[in-house]
Coordinates of C-alpha atoms in Angstrom, one line a residue:
M1365 CA 50.2 121.6 102.7
P1366 CA 50.9 118.8 100.2
I1367 CA 49.3 115.4 100.6
Y1368 CA 51.3 112.3 99.9
E1369 CA 50.0 108.8 99.1
Y1370 CA 52.3 106.0 100.5
V1371 CA 52.9 102.3 100.3
A1372 CA 55.0 100.9 103.2
F1373 CA 55.8 97.9 105.2
A1374 CA 54.6 97.8 108.8
A1375 CA 56.0 95.6 111.6
G1376 CA 55.9 91.9 110.6
G1377 CA 56.2 92.7 106.9
V1378 CA 52.5 93.7 106.5
T1379 CA 51.8 96.1 103.6
S1380 CA 50.3 99.4 104.6
K1381 CA 48.8 102.1 102.4
G1382 CA 47.5 105.5 103.1
I1383 CA 48.0 109.3 102.9
V1384 CA 50.0 111.7 105.0
D1385 CA 50.1 115.6 105.2
A1386 CA 53.6 117.0 105.2
D1387 CA 55.6 120.1 104.1
S1388 CA 57.9 118.1 101.9
E1389 CA 58.6 114.5 100.7
R1390 CA 61.4 114.1 103.3
D1391 CA 59.1 115.4 106.1
A1392 CA 56.5 112.9 105.0
R1393 CA 59.0 110.0 105.2
Q1394 CA 60.2 111.2 108.6
K1395 CA 56.6 111.1 109.9
L1396 CA 56.0 107.6 108.5
R1397 CA 59.3 106.5 109.9
K1398 CA 58.2 107.6 113.4
K1399 CA 55.2 105.3 112.9
E1400 CA 57.7 102.4 112.2
L1401 CA 56.7 102.2 108.6
L1402 CA 59.3 101.3 105.9
V1403 CA 58.3 103.4 102.8
T1404 CA 58.5 101.7 99.4
K1405 CA 56.5 104.3 97.4
L1406 CA 55.6 107.9 98.0
T1407 CA 53.6 110.0 95.6
E1408 CA 52.5 113.7 96.0
T1409 CA 48.8 114.1 95.2
R1410 CA 48.2 117.8 95.8
G1411 CA 50.3 120.9 96.1
G1412 CA 54.1 121.2 96.2
K1413 CA 56.7 120.4 93.6
R1414 CA 58.6 117.3 93.1
R1415 CA 62.3 117.3 93.8
K1416 CA 64.4 117.7 90.8
K1417 CA 67.3 115.4 90.1
G1418 CA 70.4 116.5 88.3
S1419 CA 73.8 117.9 88.8
G1420 CA 72.9 119.2 92.2
N1421 CA 73.2 115.6 93.5
Q1422 CA 76.8 115.3 92.4
P1423 CA 79.4 115.3 95.2
G1424 CA 81.8 118.2 95.4
L1425 CA 85.6 118.0 95.2
F1426 CA 86.1 117.8 99.0
V1427 CA 83.6 114.9 99.2
R1428 CA 85.3 113.1 96.4
I1429 CA 88.7 113.5 98.2
L1430 CA 87.2 112.1 101.4
E1431 CA 85.7 109.2 99.4
A1432 CA 89.0 108.4 97.8
R1433 CA 90.7 108.4 101.2
A1434 CA 88.0 106.1 102.6
A1435 CA 88.4 103.8 99.7
A1436 CA 92.1 103.3 100.5
Q1437 CA 91.4 102.7 104.2
G1438 CA 88.2 100.7 104.0
P1439 CA 85.0 101.3 105.8
S1440 CA 85.1 103.2 109.0
T1441 CA 83.2 102.2 112.1
R1442 CA 80.5 104.8 111.4
E1443 CA 80.1 103.6 107.8
T1444 CA 80.1 100.0 108.9
E1445 CA 77.1 100.8 111.2
L1446 CA 75.3 102.5 108.3
V1447 CA 75.9 99.5 106.0
L1448 CA 74.7 97.1 108.7
G1449 CA 71.3 98.9 108.9
M1450 CA 71.1 99.2 105.1
T1451 CA 71.9 95.5 104.6
R1452 CA 69.2 94.5 107.1
Q1453 CA 66.6 96.7 105.5
L1454 CA 67.5 95.6 101.9
A1455 CA 67.2 91.9 103.0
T1456 CA 63.7 92.6 104.4
L1457 CA 62.6 94.4 101.2
L1458 CA 64.0 91.7 98.8
G1459 CA 62.6 88.9 101.0
S1460 CA 59.1 90.6 100.6
G1461 CA 59.3 90.3 96.9
I1462 CA 60.1 93.9 96.0
P1463 CA 62.5 94.2 93.0
L1464 CA 66.1 95.3 93.7
T1465 CA 65.9 98.7 92.1
E1466 CA 62.7 99.6 93.9
S1467 CA 64.2 98.4 97.2
L1468 CA 67.2 100.6 96.6
S1469 CA 64.9 103.5 95.8
A1470 CA 63.2 103.0 99.2
L1471 CA 66.6 103.1 100.9
V1472 CA 67.6 106.2 99.0
D1473 CA 64.5 108.0 100.1
Q1474 CA 65.0 107.0 103.7
A1475 CA 68.7 107.7 104.0
E1476 CA 69.5 110.2 106.7
H1477 CA 73.2 110.4 105.9
K1478 CA 73.9 112.5 102.8
R1479 CA 77.0 110.5 101.7
M1480 CA 75.1 107.2 102.0
E1481 CA 72.2 108.6 100.1
T1482 CA 74.5 109.6 97.2
M1483 CA 76.2 106.2 97.3
L1484 CA 72.9 104.3 97.2
R1485 CA 71.7 106.4 94.3
Q1486 CA 74.8 105.7 92.4
I1487 CA 74.5 102.0 93.0
R1488 CA 70.8 102.1 91.8
E1489 CA 71.8 104.0 88.7
S1490 CA 74.6 101.5 87.9
I1491 CA 72.2 98.5 88.3
Q1492 CA 69.6 100.3 86.1
Q1493 CA 72.3 100.6 83.4
G1494 CA 72.9 96.8 83.5
T1495 CA 75.7 96.5 86.0
S1496 CA 75.5 93.6 88.5
M1497 CA 74.9 94.4 92.2
A1498 CA 78.4 93.1 93.1
D1499 CA 80.1 95.2 90.5
A1500 CA 78.1 98.3 91.6
L1501 CA 79.2 97.7 95.2
A1502 CA 82.8 97.3 94.1
Q1503 CA 82.7 100.9 92.9
H1504 CA 82.5 102.0 96.5
P1505 CA 85.4 100.3 98.4
G1506 CA 85.1 102.9 101.1
W1507 CA 81.8 101.4 102.1
F1508 CA 81.9 97.7 101.2
T1509 CA 84.6 95.1 102.0
E1510 CA 85.8 92.4 99.7
M1511 CA 83.9 89.9 101.7
Y1512 CA 80.6 91.8 101.3
I1513 CA 81.0 92.1 97.6
N1514 CA 81.9 88.5 97.1
M1515 CA 78.9 87.3 99.1
V1516 CA 76.6 89.5 97.2
S1517 CA 78.0 88.1 93.9
A1518 CA 77.5 84.6 95.1
G1519 CA 74.0 85.4 96.3
Q1520 CA 73.0 86.9 93.0
A1521 CA 74.4 83.9 91.1
A1522 CA 72.4 81.5 93.4
G1523 CA 69.2 83.6 93.3
N1524 CA 69.0 84.0 97.1
L1525 CA 70.4 87.5 97.5
D1526 CA 67.9 88.3 100.3
I1527 CA 69.1 85.3 102.3
V1528 CA 72.8 86.2 101.8
L1529 CA 72.1 89.8 102.8
S1530 CA 70.4 88.7 106.0
R1531 CA 73.3 86.4 106.7
L1532 CA 75.7 89.3 106.1
A1533 CA 73.8 91.5 108.5
D1534 CA 73.9 88.8 111.2
Y1535 CA 77.7 88.4 110.6
M1536 CA 78.3 92.2 110.9
Q1537 CA 76.2 92.4 114.0
A1538 CA 78.2 89.5 115.6
Q1539 CA 81.5 91.1 114.7
R1540 CA 80.3 94.4 116.2
A1541 CA 79.4 92.6 119.4
M1542 CA 82.7 90.9 119.6
R1543 CA 84.6 94.1 119.0
R1544 CA 82.6 95.9 121.8
K1545 CA 83.4 93.1 124.2
I1546 CA 87.2 93.4 123.6
V1547 CA 87.2 97.2 123.7
G1548 CA 85.1 97.1 126.9
A1549 CA 87.6 94.7 128.5
L1550 CA 90.5 96.9 127.7
T1551 CA 88.9 100.3 128.4
Y1552 CA 88.9 100.1 132.3
P1553 CA 92.6 99.1 132.6
A1554 CA 93.5 101.8 130.1
M1555 CA 91.6 104.4 132.1
M1556 CA 93.3 103.3 135.3
I1557 CA 96.7 103.7 133.7
V1558 CA 95.9 107.2 132.4
I1559 CA 94.5 108.3 135.7
G1560 CA 97.5 106.9 137.5
M1561 CA 99.9 108.6 135.2
I1562 CA 98.1 112.0 135.7
V1563 CA 98.1 111.6 139.5
V1564 CA 101.8 110.7 139.6
T1565 CA 102.8 113.5 137.2
I1566 CA 100.9 116.1 139.3
L1567 CA 102.6 114.8 142.5
M1568 CA 106.1 114.8 140.9
A1569 CA 105.8 118.1 139.1
K1570 CA 103.9 120.2 141.7
V1571 CA 103.6 118.7 145.2
V1572 CA 107.0 116.9 145.6
P1573 CA 109.2 120.0 144.6
E1574 CA 107.5 122.2 147.1
I1575 CA 108.0 119.8 150.0
T1576 CA 111.5 118.7 149.1
A1577 CA 112.6 122.3 148.8
M1578 CA 111.6 122.8 152.5
L1579 CA 113.5 119.7 153.4
I1580 CA 116.7 120.8 151.6
E1581 CA 116.6 124.2 153.4
Q1582 CA 117.0 122.3 156.7
G1583 CA 120.5 121.4 155.6
K1584 CA 120.2 117.8 156.8
A1585 CA 121.2 114.7 154.9
L1586 CA 118.2 113.2 153.1
P1587 CA 117.5 109.5 153.1
P1588 CA 118.2 107.5 149.9
A1589 CA 114.5 107.2 149.1
T1590 CA 114.0 110.9 149.2
R1591 CA 117.1 111.6 147.1
V1592 CA 115.8 109.2 144.4
L1593 CA 112.4 110.9 144.6
I1594 CA 114.0 114.4 144.1
S1595 CA 116.0 113.1 141.1
V1596 CA 112.9 111.7 139.4
S1597 CA 110.9 114.9 140.2
N1598 CA 113.7 117.0 138.6
V1599 CA 113.6 114.8 135.5
V1600 CA 109.8 115.2 135.2
Q1601 CA 110.0 119.0 135.7
N1602 CA 112.9 119.6 133.3
W1603 CA 112.5 116.8 130.7
W1604 CA 108.7 116.4 130.5
W1605 CA 108.8 117.2 126.8
A1606 CA 111.4 114.5 126.1
I1607 CA 109.4 111.9 128.1
I1608 CA 106.2 112.7 126.1
G1609 CA 108.2 112.8 122.8
G1610 CA 109.8 109.5 123.7
F1611 CA 106.5 107.8 124.3
G1612 CA 105.1 109.3 121.1
L1613 CA 108.2 108.2 119.1
I1614 CA 108.0 104.7 120.4
S1615 CA 104.3 104.5 119.7
F1616 CA 104.9 105.8 116.1
A1617 CA 107.7 103.3 115.6
V1618 CA 105.6 100.4 116.7
E1619 CA 102.7 101.3 114.6
R1620 CA 104.9 102.0 111.6
T1621 CA 106.6 98.7 112.0
Y1622 CA 103.3 96.9 112.3
R1623 CA 101.9 98.5 109.2
T1624 CA 105.0 98.3 106.9
S1625 CA 107.0 95.3 108.0
D1626 CA 105.7 91.8 107.6
A1627 CA 108.3 90.4 110.1
G1628 CA 107.6 93.2 112.6
Q1629 CA 103.8 92.6 112.3
L1630 CA 104.3 88.9 112.8
W1631 CA 106.6 89.5 115.9
I1632 CA 104.2 91.9 117.5
D1633 CA 101.1 89.7 117.0
R1634 CA 102.9 86.6 118.2
S1635 CA 104.2 88.5 121.3
L1636 CA 100.6 89.7 122.1
L1637 CA 99.3 86.1 121.9
R1638 CA 101.9 85.1 124.5
V1639 CA 100.7 87.7 127.1
P1640 CA 98.8 85.9 129.9
V1641 CA 95.0 86.2 129.6
L1642 CA 95.2 89.1 127.1
G1643 CA 96.8 86.7 124.6
E1644 CA 94.1 84.1 125.2
L1645 CA 91.4 86.8 124.6
L1646 CA 93.0 87.9 121.3
R1647 CA 93.5 84.3 120.1
K1648 CA 89.9 83.4 120.8
A1649 CA 88.7 86.6 119.1
A1650 CA 90.8 85.8 116.0
V1651 CA 89.7 82.1 115.9
G1652 CA 86.1 83.3 116.3
R1653 CA 86.5 85.7 113.3
F1654 CA 88.1 82.9 111.3
T1655 CA 85.3 80.4 111.9
R1656 CA 82.4 82.9 111.6
T1657 CA 83.8 84.5 108.4
L1658 CA 84.5 81.2 106.7
S1659 CA 81.1 79.8 107.7
T1660 CA 79.3 82.8 106.4
L1661 CA 81.1 82.8 103.1
L1662 CA 80.7 79.0 102.5
Q1663 CA 77.0 79.2 103.4
S1664 CA 76.6 82.0 100.8
G1665 CA 78.1 79.9 98.0
V1666 CA 81.6 81.5 97.8
P1667 CA 84.2 78.9 96.6
V1668 CA 86.3 77.5 99.4
I1669 CA 89.7 78.9 98.1
Q1670 CA 88.2 82.3 97.7
S1671 CA 86.6 82.1 101.1
L1672 CA 89.9 81.2 102.7
G1673 CA 91.6 84.1 100.9
I1674 CA 89.0 86.6 102.2
T1675 CA 89.1 85.1 105.7
E1676 CA 92.9 85.5 105.7
K1677 CA 92.4 89.3 105.5
V1678 CA 89.9 89.8 108.2
V1679 CA 91.0 87.6 111.1
G1680 CA 92.9 90.5 112.7
N1681 CA 96.1 88.6 113.8
R1682 CA 99.1 87.9 111.6
V1683 CA 99.8 84.5 113.2
I1684 CA 96.2 83.3 112.4
S1685 CA 96.4 85.0 109.0
D1686 CA 99.6 83.3 107.9
A1687 CA 98.1 79.9 109.1
T1688 CA 95.0 80.6 107.0
A1689 CA 97.2 81.3 104.0
T1690 CA 99.0 78.0 104.5
I1691 CA 95.7 76.2 104.8
S1692 CA 94.5 77.8 101.6
Q1693 CA 97.7 76.6 99.7
R1694 CA 97.3 73.1 101.0
V1695 CA 93.7 73.0 100.0
V1696 CA 94.7 74.0 96.5
E1697 CA 97.1 71.1 96.5
G1698 CA 94.2 68.8 97.3
A1699 CA 94.2 68.6 101.1
D1700 CA 91.2 69.1 103.3
I1701 CA 90.9 72.1 105.7
S1702 CA 91.3 70.2 109.0
G1703 CA 94.7 68.6 108.3
P1704 CA 96.8 71.8 107.8
L1705 CA 94.6 73.6 110.4
K1706 CA 95.8 71.1 113.0
Q1707 CA 99.4 71.2 111.8
S1708 CA 99.6 75.0 111.9
G1709 CA 99.7 75.2 115.7
A1710 CA 97.9 78.5 115.5
F1711 CA 94.5 77.1 116.3
P1712 CA 93.4 75.2 119.5
S1713 CA 93.4 71.5 118.9
V1714 CA 89.6 71.2 119.6
V1715 CA 89.0 73.5 116.6
G1716 CA 90.9 71.2 114.3
Y1717 CA 88.9 68.1 115.5
M1718 CA 85.6 69.9 115.2
V1719 CA 86.4 71.0 111.6
A1720 CA 87.4 67.4 110.8
V1721 CA 84.1 66.1 112.1
G1722 CA 82.3 68.8 110.0
E1723 CA 84.1 67.8 106.9
Q1724 CA 83.4 64.1 107.4
S1725 CA 79.7 64.7 108.0
G1726 CA 79.4 67.1 105.1
D1727 CA 78.2 69.8 107.5
L1728 CA 81.3 72.0 107.7
E1729 CA 79.5 75.3 107.5
Q1730 CA 77.2 74.6 110.4
M1731 CA 80.1 73.2 112.4
L1732 CA 82.1 76.4 111.9
D1733 CA 79.1 78.4 113.0
R1734 CA 78.9 76.3 116.2
I1735 CA 82.5 76.9 116.9
A1736 CA 82.1 80.7 116.4
V1737 CA 79.1 80.7 118.8
A1738 CA 81.1 78.7 121.4
Y1739 CA 84.0 81.1 121.1
D1740 CA 81.7 84.1 121.6
E1741 CA 80.7 82.6 125.0
E1742 CA 84.4 81.8 125.9
I1743 CA 85.3 85.5 125.1
D1744 CA 82.7 86.6 127.7
V1745 CA 84.4 84.4 130.3
V1746 CA 87.9 85.5 129.4
T1747 CA 86.8 89.2 129.3
E1748 CA 85.5 88.8 132.9
R1749 CA 88.8 87.1 133.9
L1750 CA 90.9 89.8 132.3
T1751 CA 88.9 92.6 134.1
A1752 CA 89.1 90.7 137.4
L1753 CA 92.9 90.3 137.0
L1754 CA 93.8 93.7 135.8
E1755 CA 91.7 95.7 138.3
P1756 CA 93.7 94.7 141.4
I1757 CA 97.0 94.8 139.5
M1758 CA 96.3 98.5 138.5
I1759 CA 95.2 99.4 142.0
V1760 CA 98.3 97.8 143.6
L1761 CA 100.7 99.5 141.2
L1762 CA 99.1 102.9 141.7
A1763 CA 99.1 102.4 145.5
G1764 CA 102.7 101.3 145.4
V1765 CA 103.9 104.4 143.5
V1766 CA 101.9 106.8 145.6
G1767 CA 102.9 105.0 148.8
Y1768 CA 106.6 105.3 147.9
I1769 CA 106.2 109.0 147.3
V1770 CA 104.5 109.5 150.7
Y1771 CA 107.2 107.4 152.4
A1772 CA 110.0 109.3 150.7
I1773 CA 108.5 112.6 151.9
V1774 CA 107.4 111.6 155.4
Q1775 CA 110.6 109.8 156.4
P1776 CA 112.9 112.9 156.5
I1777 CA 110.1 114.9 158.2
L1778 CA 109.9 112.4 161.0
E1779 CA 113.7 112.4 161.4
I1780 CA 113.8 116.2 161.6
G1781 CA 111.0 116.0 164.2
Q1782 CA 113.0 113.6 166.4
I1783 CA 116.0 116.0 166.3

């Protein structure tokens, strides 16, 4: 069995050296990873053959097609998670004084995802050929956002790339936490709606027709509630395909309008912000993204106009996005940020006043960060309110529908029994 000498970082950034027995280089790295060691150098000392590098590492046509599609759509959730871990590790390696190319080599050797390993290797090779880190990242838009690339560029120019990467990792982690809060708040009501629709559909398509058929055979006049129930049941039985198709068509039309029409996107986002509680949650989430993104970019040395331009694209709501574009234009004309921010009407007034204080004290970046943290806490409160509000509403609606069905069936049965 081959023996490998290694140099790695242990917990706390302490350098660790030693040897490990393994069947292959990858097996050696996996063994060291289980010991919570971050390998920076691995050399085979006895037996085995080194892995050859060459055309075998080039991605095939299918992989290149997937990468082209990913580049058009931006990073997926899975890729964002991988980039978050990579960013945190790279910041640790650079902060420990390891050169960039060697740090990337360590990440390449430890990559468990094949596409990510290929991407990291290509970035390392580009840097070795003289390309800047930011330009190398820009060649992989399916993995890295414009914000990520611009922050890396600013970090390289300022000579504090490790700090910028650590800040980026914190930002991505905070965004992930916010996204999970919002998804978690909406998951339960969505499940209740789906379960309710399934229950009602089964009742209307299977149970109601059998019972109403027996009632009709009695030849008695049925109550209005029962006649309405029979009509609805017939529609569900005979036109279920049209109902499903209608829902699908409406969903497609709304999504299509949102993606292709500026006016439609603005109308939908503005309407969502007006929904009680849900609109409050969406606004706080968008404002939180605005303040955290702008703070992170400014702290990393990205110019204010460029920072506003990037922030405009990531806030996630067209109303806030358009307001950010207006703020950017006013700043180009010589205004500060707080003035047009207050005038936009898209942001809570307290945000405008806090930004103004930050500008006056020369501590805008920290003030924006404080606002983001405060809104994270407010999102927790609104999420609890939304869940507490929607749960009884869903239960009452479902109980009302099922109760009506039971009433419409039981009423004629009781009348027949009295006769």
